[in-house]
Short mmCIF file of C-alpha atoms and ligand atoms in Angstrom, two decimals:
data_model
loop_
_atom_site.label_atom_id
_atom_site.label_comp_id
_atom_site.label_asym_id
_atom_site.label_seq_id
_atom_site.Cartn_x
_atom_site.Cartn_y
_atom_site.Cartn_z
CA MET A 13 82.87 93.97 136.35
CA ILE A 14 83.80 90.25 136.43
CA SER A 15 81.47 88.98 133.71
CA ASP A 16 82.80 91.89 131.14
CA LEU A 17 86.44 91.50 132.55
CA LYS A 18 87.04 89.68 129.03
CA TYR A 19 85.70 92.58 127.21
CA ARG A 20 87.72 95.18 129.14
CA GLN A 21 90.75 92.88 128.58
CA HIS A 22 90.45 92.85 124.79
CA ILE A 23 89.69 96.37 124.69
CA CYS A 24 93.15 96.96 126.39
CA GLU A 25 95.25 94.56 124.03
CA ILE A 26 93.56 96.54 120.48
CA GLY A 27 94.75 99.70 122.38
CA LYS A 28 98.15 98.39 122.54
CA LYS A 29 98.20 97.01 118.88
CA VAL A 30 96.82 101.03 118.04
CA TYR A 31 99.26 102.14 120.18
CA GLU A 32 102.44 100.49 118.95
CA LYS A 33 101.41 100.22 115.10
CA GLY A 34 101.52 104.40 115.10
CA PHE A 35 98.14 104.46 114.59
CA VAL A 36 97.58 107.06 117.43
CA ALA A 37 100.01 109.74 119.51
CA ALA A 38 100.06 110.41 122.73
CA ASN A 39 96.08 109.96 124.05
CA ASP A 40 94.68 110.36 120.58
CA GLY A 41 91.86 107.47 119.78
CA ASN A 42 89.33 105.67 121.72
CA LEU A 43 87.68 102.43 121.09
CA SER A 44 84.39 100.32 122.68
CA ILE A 45 82.57 97.27 122.21
CA ARG A 46 78.92 96.88 122.57
CA LEU A 47 77.72 94.66 125.47
CA GLY A 48 73.97 94.69 125.12
CA MET A 49 71.14 96.85 122.91
CA ASP A 50 71.75 99.91 125.71
CA GLU A 51 75.26 98.97 127.47
CA PHE A 52 78.81 99.45 126.10
CA LEU A 53 82.26 99.69 127.21
CA ILE A 54 84.48 102.88 125.93
CA THR A 55 87.66 103.97 126.48
CA PRO A 56 88.31 106.81 128.80
CA THR A 57 89.27 110.13 127.93
CA GLY A 58 93.14 111.46 128.75
CA VAL A 59 94.68 107.91 129.11
CA SER A 60 97.64 106.64 126.33
CA LYS A 61 95.46 103.73 124.55
CA GLY A 62 99.24 101.73 125.06
CA SER A 63 98.79 102.11 129.09
CA LEU A 64 95.12 101.07 129.46
CA THR A 65 93.90 98.62 132.57
CA PRO A 66 90.74 97.18 132.42
CA GLU A 67 89.32 99.00 135.14
CA MET A 68 89.89 102.61 133.50
CA ILE A 69 87.13 101.13 130.64
CA VAL A 70 84.07 103.17 131.46
CA LYS A 71 80.50 101.14 131.21
CA VAL A 72 77.97 103.83 129.73
CA ASP A 73 74.07 103.50 128.26
CA GLY A 74 73.17 104.70 124.85
CA GLN A 75 72.62 108.25 126.08
CA GLY A 76 76.06 108.59 127.42
CA ASN A 77 75.46 108.09 131.03
CA VAL A 78 78.13 106.39 133.22
CA LEU A 79 76.86 103.08 134.53
CA GLU A 80 80.40 102.28 135.78
CA GLY A 81 83.84 103.66 135.81
CA GLU A 82 85.88 106.02 138.07
CA LEU A 83 87.22 107.94 134.90
CA ARG A 84 85.25 110.29 132.24
CA PRO A 85 84.43 108.40 128.97
CA THR A 86 86.28 109.38 125.79
CA SER A 87 85.32 113.04 124.83
CA GLU A 88 84.29 111.70 121.35
CA MET A 89 81.74 108.99 122.84
CA LYS A 90 78.65 110.61 120.88
CA MET A 91 80.17 109.44 117.13
CA HIS A 92 80.47 105.81 119.00
CA LEU A 93 76.65 106.12 120.39
CA CYS A 94 75.45 107.14 117.04
CA VAL A 95 77.22 104.35 115.05
CA TYR A 96 75.33 101.75 117.34
CA LYS A 97 71.94 103.42 117.65
CA GLU A 98 71.83 103.46 113.73
CA ARG A 99 73.54 99.41 113.21
CA PRO A 100 72.18 97.11 115.90
CA ASP A 101 74.26 94.52 114.24
CA ILE A 102 77.92 96.44 115.17
CA GLN A 103 79.58 95.17 118.06
CA GLY A 104 82.99 96.95 118.04
CA ILE A 105 84.20 100.54 116.94
CA VAL A 106 87.44 101.82 116.81
CA HIS A 107 88.91 105.38 116.18
CA VAL A 108 92.15 106.14 115.43
CA HIS A 109 94.54 108.84 113.32
CA PRO A 110 96.59 106.84 111.25
CA PRO A 111 99.03 108.72 109.25
CA TYR A 112 98.30 107.82 105.47
CA ALA A 113 94.64 107.71 106.14
CA THR A 114 95.03 110.54 107.76
CA ALA A 115 96.78 112.61 105.48
CA PHE A 116 94.11 111.08 102.41
CA ALA A 117 91.24 112.80 104.98
CA ILE A 118 93.29 116.17 105.13
CA ALA A 119 94.19 116.25 101.54
CA GLY A 120 90.09 115.66 100.93
CA MET A 121 90.58 112.05 98.94
CA PRO A 122 88.15 109.46 100.09
CA LEU A 123 89.66 105.71 99.33
CA ASP A 124 87.32 104.95 96.79
CA GLN A 125 89.71 103.85 93.71
CA ALA A 126 89.78 99.95 92.75
CA ILE A 127 93.29 99.39 93.18
CA MET A 128 93.78 96.23 95.09
CA PRO A 129 91.31 93.18 94.84
CA GLU A 130 91.56 92.73 98.49
CA SER A 131 90.64 96.38 99.34
CA VAL A 132 87.15 96.19 96.78
CA VAL A 133 86.01 92.59 98.59
CA TYR A 134 87.15 93.48 102.12
CA LEU A 135 87.21 97.26 102.93
CA GLY A 136 84.97 98.76 100.08
CA THR A 137 84.89 102.64 99.38
CA ILE A 138 85.86 104.57 102.62
CA PRO A 139 84.13 107.88 101.79
CA ILE A 140 85.02 111.10 103.70
CA ALA A 141 82.68 112.70 106.56
CA GLU A 142 82.57 116.22 106.65
CA TYR A 143 84.40 118.08 109.21
CA GLY A 144 82.59 118.62 112.72
CA THR A 145 84.41 119.55 115.59
CA PRO A 146 84.98 116.39 118.17
CA SER A 147 83.11 116.28 120.78
CA THR A 148 80.01 117.82 119.17
CA ASN A 149 77.16 116.46 117.42
CA GLU A 150 78.43 117.52 114.35
CA ILE A 151 80.87 114.37 113.70
CA PRO A 152 77.57 112.10 114.37
CA GLU A 153 75.62 113.99 112.09
CA ALA A 154 78.32 113.87 109.20
CA ILE A 155 78.94 109.93 109.48
CA SER A 156 75.23 108.83 109.55
CA LYS A 157 74.38 109.19 106.13
CA TYR A 158 77.43 106.84 105.57
CA VAL A 159 76.93 104.54 108.43
CA HIS A 160 74.60 101.64 106.37
CA ASN A 161 76.36 101.47 103.50
CA HIS A 162 80.18 101.78 104.29
CA GLN A 163 82.43 99.73 106.66
CA GLY A 164 83.99 102.87 108.07
CA VAL A 165 84.78 106.77 106.99
CA LEU A 166 87.89 109.31 106.79
CA LEU A 167 86.91 111.95 109.06
CA GLU A 168 88.14 114.77 106.97
CA ASN A 169 90.73 116.88 108.69
CA HIS A 170 91.11 114.35 111.39
CA GLY A 171 91.32 110.79 111.15
CA ALA A 172 89.20 107.58 110.69
CA LEU A 173 86.53 105.77 111.92
CA THR A 174 85.59 101.60 111.31
CA TRP A 175 82.77 99.80 112.81
CA GLY A 176 82.68 96.01 112.78
CA LYS A 177 80.81 92.74 113.92
CA ASP A 178 83.34 92.52 116.85
CA LEU A 179 86.22 94.83 118.08
CA ASP A 180 88.86 92.62 116.00
CA HIS A 181 86.90 92.71 113.24
CA ALA A 182 86.66 96.77 113.22
CA TYR A 183 90.49 96.77 114.25
CA TYR A 184 91.76 94.97 111.32
CA LEU A 185 88.91 96.96 108.90
CA MET A 186 91.38 100.35 110.32
CA GLU A 187 94.55 98.30 109.32
CA SER A 188 93.17 97.55 105.78
CA LEU A 189 92.07 100.90 105.83
CA GLU A 190 95.64 102.39 106.59
CA PHE A 191 97.73 99.96 104.61
CA THR A 192 95.09 100.61 101.55
CA ALA A 193 95.87 104.57 101.54
CA LYS A 194 99.72 103.93 102.46
CA ILE A 195 99.79 101.62 99.11
CA ASN A 196 98.16 104.14 97.28
CA TRP A 197 100.54 106.96 98.22
CA ILE A 198 103.41 104.61 97.32
CA ALA A 199 101.95 104.13 93.75
CA LYS A 200 101.05 108.08 93.08
CA GLN A 201 104.88 108.63 93.81
CA LEU A 202 106.25 106.05 91.86
CA ASN A 203 104.40 106.53 88.37
CA GLY A 204 100.69 107.76 89.30
CA ASP A 205 98.40 105.09 90.70
CA ARG A 206 96.21 102.84 87.86
CA GLU A 207 92.72 101.56 88.63
CA LEU A 208 91.09 98.39 87.75
CA SER A 209 89.15 97.95 85.07
CA ASN A 210 85.32 97.76 86.04
CA ARG A 211 85.25 94.14 84.35
CA HIS A 212 87.80 92.96 86.74
CA VAL A 213 86.24 94.84 89.56
CA GLN A 214 82.79 93.56 88.63
CA LYS A 215 84.27 89.77 89.07
CA LEU A 216 85.32 91.17 92.44
CA ILE A 217 82.10 92.38 93.76
CA GLU A 218 80.14 88.70 92.61
CA MET A 219 83.01 87.10 95.04
CA LYS A 220 82.09 89.84 97.82
CA THR A 221 78.36 89.40 97.69
CA LYS A 222 78.83 85.51 97.77
CA MET A 223 81.43 86.04 101.07
CA GLY A 224 78.03 88.35 102.25
CA ILE A 225 79.76 91.22 103.01
CA LYS A 226 78.10 94.26 102.51
CA GLY A 227 78.49 97.95 101.70
CA TYR A 228 79.29 100.01 98.37
CA SER A 229 82.61 99.09 96.39
CA PRO A 230 84.66 101.27 94.15
CA LEU A 231 83.62 100.71 90.71
CA GLY A 232 86.38 100.62 88.46
CA VAL A 233 87.04 102.63 85.02
CA GLN A 234 86.22 102.10 81.51
CA THR A 235 89.44 100.25 79.61
CA PRO A 236 89.69 98.81 76.31
CA ASP A 237 89.75 95.26 75.94
CA GLY A 238 92.47 93.74 77.19
CA ILE A 239 93.76 96.35 79.51
CA HIS A 240 93.64 95.40 82.97
CA ALA A 241 94.16 98.65 84.68
CA MET A 242 94.50 102.31 83.87
CA LYS A 243 96.22 105.51 85.14
CA VAL A 244 93.90 107.78 87.20
CA THR A 245 96.30 109.66 88.50
CA PRO A 246 98.95 111.84 86.51
CA SER A 247 102.49 110.87 87.57
CA PRO A 248 104.53 113.63 90.17
CA ILE A 249 106.25 114.41 86.75
CA GLY A 250 102.95 115.98 85.38
CA GLU A 251 102.39 113.91 82.92
CA LEU A 252 98.73 113.19 81.92
CA SER A 253 96.96 110.20 83.06
CA GLU A 254 95.34 108.04 80.23
CA HIS A 255 91.61 108.59 81.64
CA ASP A 256 92.46 112.39 80.92
CA VAL A 257 93.96 111.60 77.64
CA ASN A 258 90.54 110.20 76.51
CA ARG A 259 88.60 112.66 77.96
CA ILE A 260 90.63 114.99 75.81
CA ALA A 261 90.30 112.81 73.20
CA GLU A 262 86.55 112.95 73.16
CA LYS A 263 85.90 116.46 73.75
CA VAL A 264 88.04 117.66 70.83
CA THR A 265 86.14 114.58 68.67
CA LYS A 266 82.89 115.81 69.21
CA ASN A 267 83.86 119.52 68.82
CA ILE A 268 85.34 118.58 65.53
CA LEU A 269 81.99 116.82 64.66
CA ASN A 270 79.94 119.45 65.37
CA GLU A 271 81.65 122.17 62.95
CA LEU A 272 81.63 119.83 60.29
CA LYS A 273 77.75 119.67 60.75
CA GLU A 274 77.70 123.49 60.86
CA LEU A 275 79.98 122.89 57.45
CA LEU A 276 77.86 120.64 55.68
CA LYS A 277 74.92 122.65 56.31
ZN1 ZN B 325 89.87 111.79 116.73
#
């Protein structure tokens, strides 16, 4: 216990942060750290993340057997173990229900738009893993197809999950994920959100590659020269987005050309 005390303390610190940030309510959410290839520390079930103490943290193996601890591990343990199994490089995982990101997960909207440089570079695209009943194998099955090419997922009608090179990294990814969802939501309310052009996104992806950050990034949208960003979601007052207008114009032009061709036959 002494040797892993600092990891237990770290889980308690991050638990406090997610609770105080309002990323979870009551006893929701769970956190874990990899100690070795087949040894993990994970939060217990039924305890608020804001009031964890080091001896409450449970030590388990890769099959979920309890190696050390009085309390039962979180019922969402399978989801953590699946990520560790698929990604031996991952050392820490955060699962919480942050309000804006969870609202996107409920609305069925992935975080896959290039709305801010930081999100494109550091977060990448956050897809939605299809709904699964908590504690069953349905959630691990749903996330396994995204775990290699992304840094986190939204869990459909449930919450969010991030994984990182350590627990701090997973936590900061979760902060960025919630921040991106919140800003996106506010922009949508103001005048509809505008997405960066794919020319600009390409430059960001080059930076990301140089920094050694892996995972899929949003692609951005096609824009005329000199236009940096284009509206992709209509404003709340119901106006059409530029993206929609372009698509309609394209369709109308095509129809007119086809009719002309018929007339000239
Ligand atoms: Zn949950």
